[in-house]
Amino acid sequence: MVEREQVRPLAPATGREHGNSEDEETILEKTALHRRKHVIKWCSCIVAVIILLVVVVVILIFTVFKIKEPEIKMNSVMVDSFNLVNGTIPRPGTNMSFIADISVKNPNFASFRYKNTTTNLYYHGTVIGVARGPPGRSKARRTTRMNITMDIMVDSILGNPNLQSDLGRGLLTMSSYTRVGGRVKILTLINKYVTVRMNCTMKVNITSREIEDQRCRRKVKL
């Protein structure tokens, strides 16, 4: 009996090993599931931040960074040189000089770089003078002023049939056309070309050499 009990084989332990492997698989699955949830959570946060940044950028583009129209204004026009015969008629063969004080206001949050400015002066529809100003830059939310000098051939005025009636009133009726083209660049996202055109009508007092009844109309193309 003793020998038989000693020879009897031990009970197999396959059940316990199988249970341990199932526990390990469960732990691995839980760990992988926890990692996936962690990754999904971080990805969701990153996506939410990106969406928030995009929304903020879009809001800034349509509010703060929205391209606003630069304003060009003719503040005054001064007659610098004006030779008259008998105090009434411009002297033939001479020049008449105008100095126009023009300001460019930039309401944007970025600088406005403009090219050469061009101003044409008309007397009853006939071009009597052209002036070109140098290129420049109007800082963000600032106003830049410039003086443009224009020489006018008096002979082009003397040949106009409206001169006699204007001399009778003591006023020369004139008009001007100014064009300023430039670019507004905000960061590296917005690069907008802008063209400002301004038409003005005015009356030049022959005696006082001052500008009277000046009216301007502005047109902006974005």
One Martini backbone bead per residue (centre of mass of N, CA, C, O) as a GRO file, in nm:
protein
  222
    1MET     BB    1   0.057   0.063  -0.021
    2VAL     BB    2   0.293   0.254   0.002
    3GLU     BB    3   0.401   0.219  -0.285
    4ARG     BB    4   0.145   0.312  -0.438
    5GLU     BB    5   0.137   0.600  -0.320
    6GLN     BB    6   0.422   0.681  -0.432
    7VAL     BB    7   0.352   0.622  -0.745
    8ARG     BB    8   0.140   0.819  -0.759
    9PRO     BB    9   0.045   1.063  -0.941
   10LEU     BB   10   0.018   1.380  -0.989
   11ALA     BB   11  -0.183   1.633  -1.023
   12PRO     BB   12  -0.277   1.831  -1.252
   13ALA     BB   13  -0.200   2.205  -1.328
   14THR     BB   14  -0.368   2.321  -1.574
   15GLY     BB   15  -0.597   2.494  -1.444
   16ARG     BB   16  -0.419   2.711  -1.307
   17GLU     BB   17  -0.266   2.808  -1.560
   18HIS     BB   18  -0.520   2.895  -1.713
   19GLY     BB   19  -0.609   3.110  -1.506
   20ASN     BB   20  -0.357   3.291  -1.529
   21SER     BB   21  -0.382   3.358  -1.834
   22GLU     BB   22  -0.655   3.498  -1.811
   23ASP     BB   23  -0.564   3.723  -1.620
   24GLU     BB   24  -0.349   3.846  -1.809
   25GLU     BB   25  -0.538   3.912  -2.042
   26THR     BB   26  -0.720   4.104  -1.882
   27ILE     BB   27  -0.500   4.306  -1.805
   28LEU     BB   28  -0.412   4.376  -2.093
   29GLU     BB   29  -0.687   4.478  -2.190
   30LYS     BB   30  -0.715   4.703  -1.978
   31THR     BB   31  -0.458   4.853  -2.053
   32ALA     BB   32  -0.528   4.907  -2.350
   33LEU     BB   33  -0.794   5.055  -2.291
   34HIS     BB   34  -0.664   5.284  -2.123
   35ARG     BB   35  -0.480   5.387  -2.347
   36ARG     BB   36  -0.697   5.455  -2.552
   37LYS     BB   37  -0.845   5.660  -2.374
   38HIS     BB   38  -0.604   5.847  -2.339
   39VAL     BB   39  -0.559   5.909  -2.639
   40ILE     BB   40  -0.844   6.014  -2.700
   41LYS     BB   41  -0.834   6.247  -2.499
   42TRP     BB   42  -0.591   6.398  -2.624
   43CYS     BB   43  -0.706   6.425  -2.910
   44SER     BB   44  -0.954   6.589  -2.825
   45CYS     BB   45  -0.796   6.829  -2.711
   46ILE     BB   46  -0.642   6.905  -2.967
   47VAL     BB   47  -0.889   6.950  -3.148
   48ALA     BB   48  -1.018   7.169  -2.970
   49VAL     BB   49  -0.783   7.372  -2.991
   50ILE     BB   50  -0.782   7.401  -3.298
   51ILE     BB   51  -1.073   7.500  -3.326
   52LEU     BB   52  -1.036   7.748  -3.144
   53LEU     BB   53  -0.816   7.885  -3.316
   54VAL     BB   54  -0.981   7.907  -3.575
   55VAL     BB   55  -1.206   8.080  -3.456
   56VAL     BB   56  -1.026   8.315  -3.366
   57VAL     BB   57  -0.908   8.382  -3.645
   58VAL     BB   58  -1.178   8.438  -3.785
   59ILE     BB   59  -1.266   8.666  -3.599
   60LEU     BB   60  -1.021   8.850  -3.653
   61ILE     BB   61  -1.059   8.875  -3.960
   62PHE     BB   62  -1.372   8.998  -3.922
   63THR     BB   63  -1.255   9.233  -3.729
   64VAL     BB   64  -0.963   9.334  -3.659
   65PHE     BB   65  -0.836   9.218  -3.956
   66LYS     BB   66  -1.008   9.388  -4.120
   67ILE     BB   67  -1.026   9.547  -4.410
   68LYS     BB   68  -0.986   9.885  -4.435
   69GLU     BB   69  -1.041  10.192  -4.557
   70PRO     BB   70  -0.856  10.412  -4.682
   71GLU     BB   71  -0.797  10.765  -4.628
   72ILE     BB   72  -0.836  11.040  -4.847
   73LYS     BB   73  -0.724  11.388  -4.808
   74MET     BB   74  -0.791  11.730  -4.883
   75ASN     BB   75  -0.705  11.991  -4.689
   76SER     BB   76  -0.536  12.180  -4.900
   77VAL     BB   77  -0.497  12.470  -5.127
   78MET     BB   78  -0.213  12.644  -5.258
   79VAL     BB   79  -0.120  12.942  -5.405
   80ASP     BB   80   0.209  13.014  -5.493
   81SER     BB   81   0.172  13.100  -5.808
   82PHE     BB   82   0.030  13.423  -5.953
   83ASN     BB   83   0.017  13.582  -6.251
   84LEU     BB   84  -0.107  13.911  -6.326
   85VAL     BB   85  -0.313  14.118  -6.528
   86ASN     BB   86  -0.448  14.372  -6.364
   87GLY     BB   87  -0.542  14.151  -6.138
   88THR     BB   88  -0.705  13.922  -6.345
   89ILE     BB   89  -0.508  13.815  -6.568
   90PRO     BB   90  -0.324  13.579  -6.672
   91ARG     BB   91  -0.005  13.543  -6.763
   92PRO     BB   92   0.139  13.475  -7.038
   93GLY     BB   93   0.385  13.211  -7.023
   94THR     BB   94   0.313  13.112  -6.740
   95ASN     BB   95   0.312  12.985  -6.413
   96MET     BB   96   0.106  12.787  -6.190
   97SER     BB   97   0.111  12.717  -5.842
   98PHE     BB   98   0.041  12.420  -5.654
   99ILE     BB   99  -0.039  12.320  -5.309
  100ALA     BB  100  -0.108  12.001  -5.181
  101ASP     BB  101  -0.275  11.879  -4.890
  102ILE     BB  102  -0.225  11.536  -4.813
  103SER     BB  103  -0.402  11.262  -4.658
  104VAL     BB  104  -0.332  10.931  -4.507
  105LYS     BB  105  -0.554  10.701  -4.368
  106ASN     BB  106  -0.495  10.419  -4.138
  107PRO     BB  107  -0.728  10.183  -3.983
  108ASN     BB  108  -0.534   9.958  -3.955
  109PHE     BB  109  -0.323   9.684  -3.808
  110ALA     BB  110  -0.157   9.778  -4.063
  111SER     BB  111   0.036   9.870  -4.300
  112PHE     BB  112   0.039  10.120  -4.572
  113ARG     BB  113   0.156  10.066  -4.892
  114TYR     BB  114   0.247  10.310  -5.132
  115LYS     BB  115   0.266  10.446  -5.420
  116ASN     BB  116   0.249  10.653  -5.649
  117THR     BB  117   0.110  10.962  -5.667
  118THR     BB  118  -0.180  11.098  -5.847
  119THR     BB  119  -0.245  11.433  -5.988
  120ASN     BB  120  -0.518  11.593  -6.143
  121LEU     BB  121  -0.586  11.896  -6.321
  122TYR     BB  122  -0.890  12.083  -6.389
  123TYR     BB  123  -1.047  12.291  -6.655
  124HIS     BB  124  -1.331  12.219  -6.762
  125GLY     BB  125  -1.202  11.912  -6.840
  126THR     BB  126  -0.907  12.020  -6.863
  127VAL     BB  127  -0.583  11.948  -6.861
  128ILE     BB  128  -0.333  12.153  -6.659
  129GLY     BB  129  -0.218  11.922  -6.452
  130VAL     BB  130   0.061  11.719  -6.312
  131ALA     BB  131   0.113  11.508  -6.018
  132ARG     BB  132   0.383  11.342  -5.828
  133GLY     BB  133   0.425  11.126  -5.568
  134PRO     BB  134   0.580  10.956  -5.342
  135PRO     BB  135   0.638  10.689  -5.187
  136GLY     BB  136   0.492  10.505  -4.897
  137ARG     BB  137   0.400  10.492  -4.533
  138SER     BB  138   0.124  10.390  -4.334
  139LYS     BB  139   0.065  10.346  -4.034
  140ALA     BB  140  -0.094  10.203  -3.793
  141ARG     BB  141  -0.338  10.408  -3.710
  142ARG     BB  142  -0.249  10.641  -3.916
  143THR     BB  143  -0.137  10.968  -4.042
  144THR     BB  144  -0.037  11.083  -4.362
  145ARG     BB  145   0.149  11.357  -4.490
  146MET     BB  146   0.142  11.558  -4.801
  147ASN     BB  147   0.316  11.745  -5.057
  148ILE     BB  148   0.190  11.876  -5.371
  149THR     BB  149   0.335  11.995  -5.663
  150MET     BB  150   0.186  12.215  -5.920
  151ASP     BB  151   0.225  12.287  -6.258
  152ILE     BB  152   0.071  12.549  -6.459
  153MET     BB  153  -0.045  12.626  -6.766
  154VAL     BB  154  -0.187  12.918  -6.857
  155ASP     BB  155  -0.255  12.875  -7.161
  156SER     BB  156  -0.472  12.648  -7.105
  157ILE     BB  157  -0.671  12.865  -6.982
  158LEU     BB  158  -0.691  13.094  -7.200
  159GLY     BB  159  -0.830  12.884  -7.418
  160ASN     BB  160  -1.084  12.892  -7.252
  161PRO     BB  161  -1.427  12.980  -7.281
  162ASN     BB  162  -1.472  13.010  -6.948
  163LEU     BB  163  -1.294  13.249  -6.850
  164GLN     BB  164  -1.469  13.508  -6.862
  165SER     BB  165  -1.685  13.419  -6.653
  166ASP     BB  166  -1.483  13.369  -6.420
  167LEU     BB  167  -1.366  13.659  -6.411
  168GLY     BB  168  -1.636  13.795  -6.340
  169ARG     BB  169  -1.645  13.631  -6.054
  170GLY     BB  170  -1.340  13.563  -5.948
  171LEU     BB  171  -1.351  13.249  -6.044
  172LEU     BB  172  -1.194  12.927  -6.062
  173THR     BB  173  -1.296  12.633  -6.204
  174MET     BB  174  -1.206  12.323  -6.046
  175SER     BB  175  -1.043  11.994  -6.069
  176SER     BB  176  -0.965  11.671  -5.911
  177TYR     BB  177  -0.739  11.375  -5.937
  178THR     BB  178  -0.676  11.104  -5.707
  179ARG     BB  179  -0.422  10.839  -5.682
  180VAL     BB  180  -0.398  10.543  -5.459
  181GLY     BB  181  -0.170  10.269  -5.444
  182GLY     BB  182  -0.174   9.957  -5.245
  183ARG     BB  183  -0.079   9.771  -4.933
  184VAL     BB  184  -0.217   9.526  -4.708
  185LYS     BB  185  -0.036   9.359  -4.432
  186ILE     BB  186  -0.128   9.072  -4.232
  187LEU     BB  187   0.107   8.920  -4.162
  188THR     BB  188   0.062   8.612  -4.370
  189LEU     BB  189  -0.258   8.603  -4.448
  190ILE     BB  190  -0.289   8.912  -4.541
  191ASN     BB  191  -0.306   9.044  -4.891
  192LYS     BB  192  -0.406   9.369  -4.980
  193TYR     BB  193  -0.528   9.553  -5.244
  194VAL     BB  194  -0.536   9.916  -5.276
  195THR     BB  195  -0.765  10.173  -5.415
  196VAL     BB  196  -0.758  10.529  -5.418
  197ARG     BB  197  -1.015  10.765  -5.504
  198MET     BB  198  -1.027  11.130  -5.581
  199ASN     BB  199  -1.278  11.385  -5.610
  200CYS     BB  200  -1.250  11.740  -5.683
  201THR     BB  201  -1.402  12.056  -5.614
  202MET     BB  202  -1.323  12.405  -5.707
  203LYS     BB  203  -1.246  12.750  -5.607
  204VAL     BB  204  -1.051  13.019  -5.731
  205ASN     BB  205  -0.939  13.304  -5.596
  206ILE     BB  206  -0.794  13.562  -5.762
  207THR     BB  207  -0.734  13.766  -5.532
  208SER     BB  208  -0.665  13.567  -5.268
  209ARG     BB  209  -0.573  13.267  -5.353
  210GLU     BB  210  -0.816  13.091  -5.265
  211ILE     BB  211  -1.008  12.826  -5.155
  212GLU     BB  212  -1.342  12.748  -5.263
  213ASP     BB  213  -1.571  12.521  -5.241
  214GLN     BB  214  -1.479  12.229  -5.138
  215ARG     BB  215  -1.526  11.900  -5.297
  216CYS     BB  216  -1.528  11.549  -5.202
  217ARG     BB  217  -1.478  11.217  -5.353
  218ARG     BB  218  -1.469  10.874  -5.252
  219LYS     BB  219  -1.292  10.571  -5.380
  220VAL     BB  220  -1.281  10.216  -5.305
  221LYS     BB  221  -1.058   9.937  -5.391
  222LEU     BB  222  -1.029   9.578  -5.285
   0.00000   0.00000   0.00000
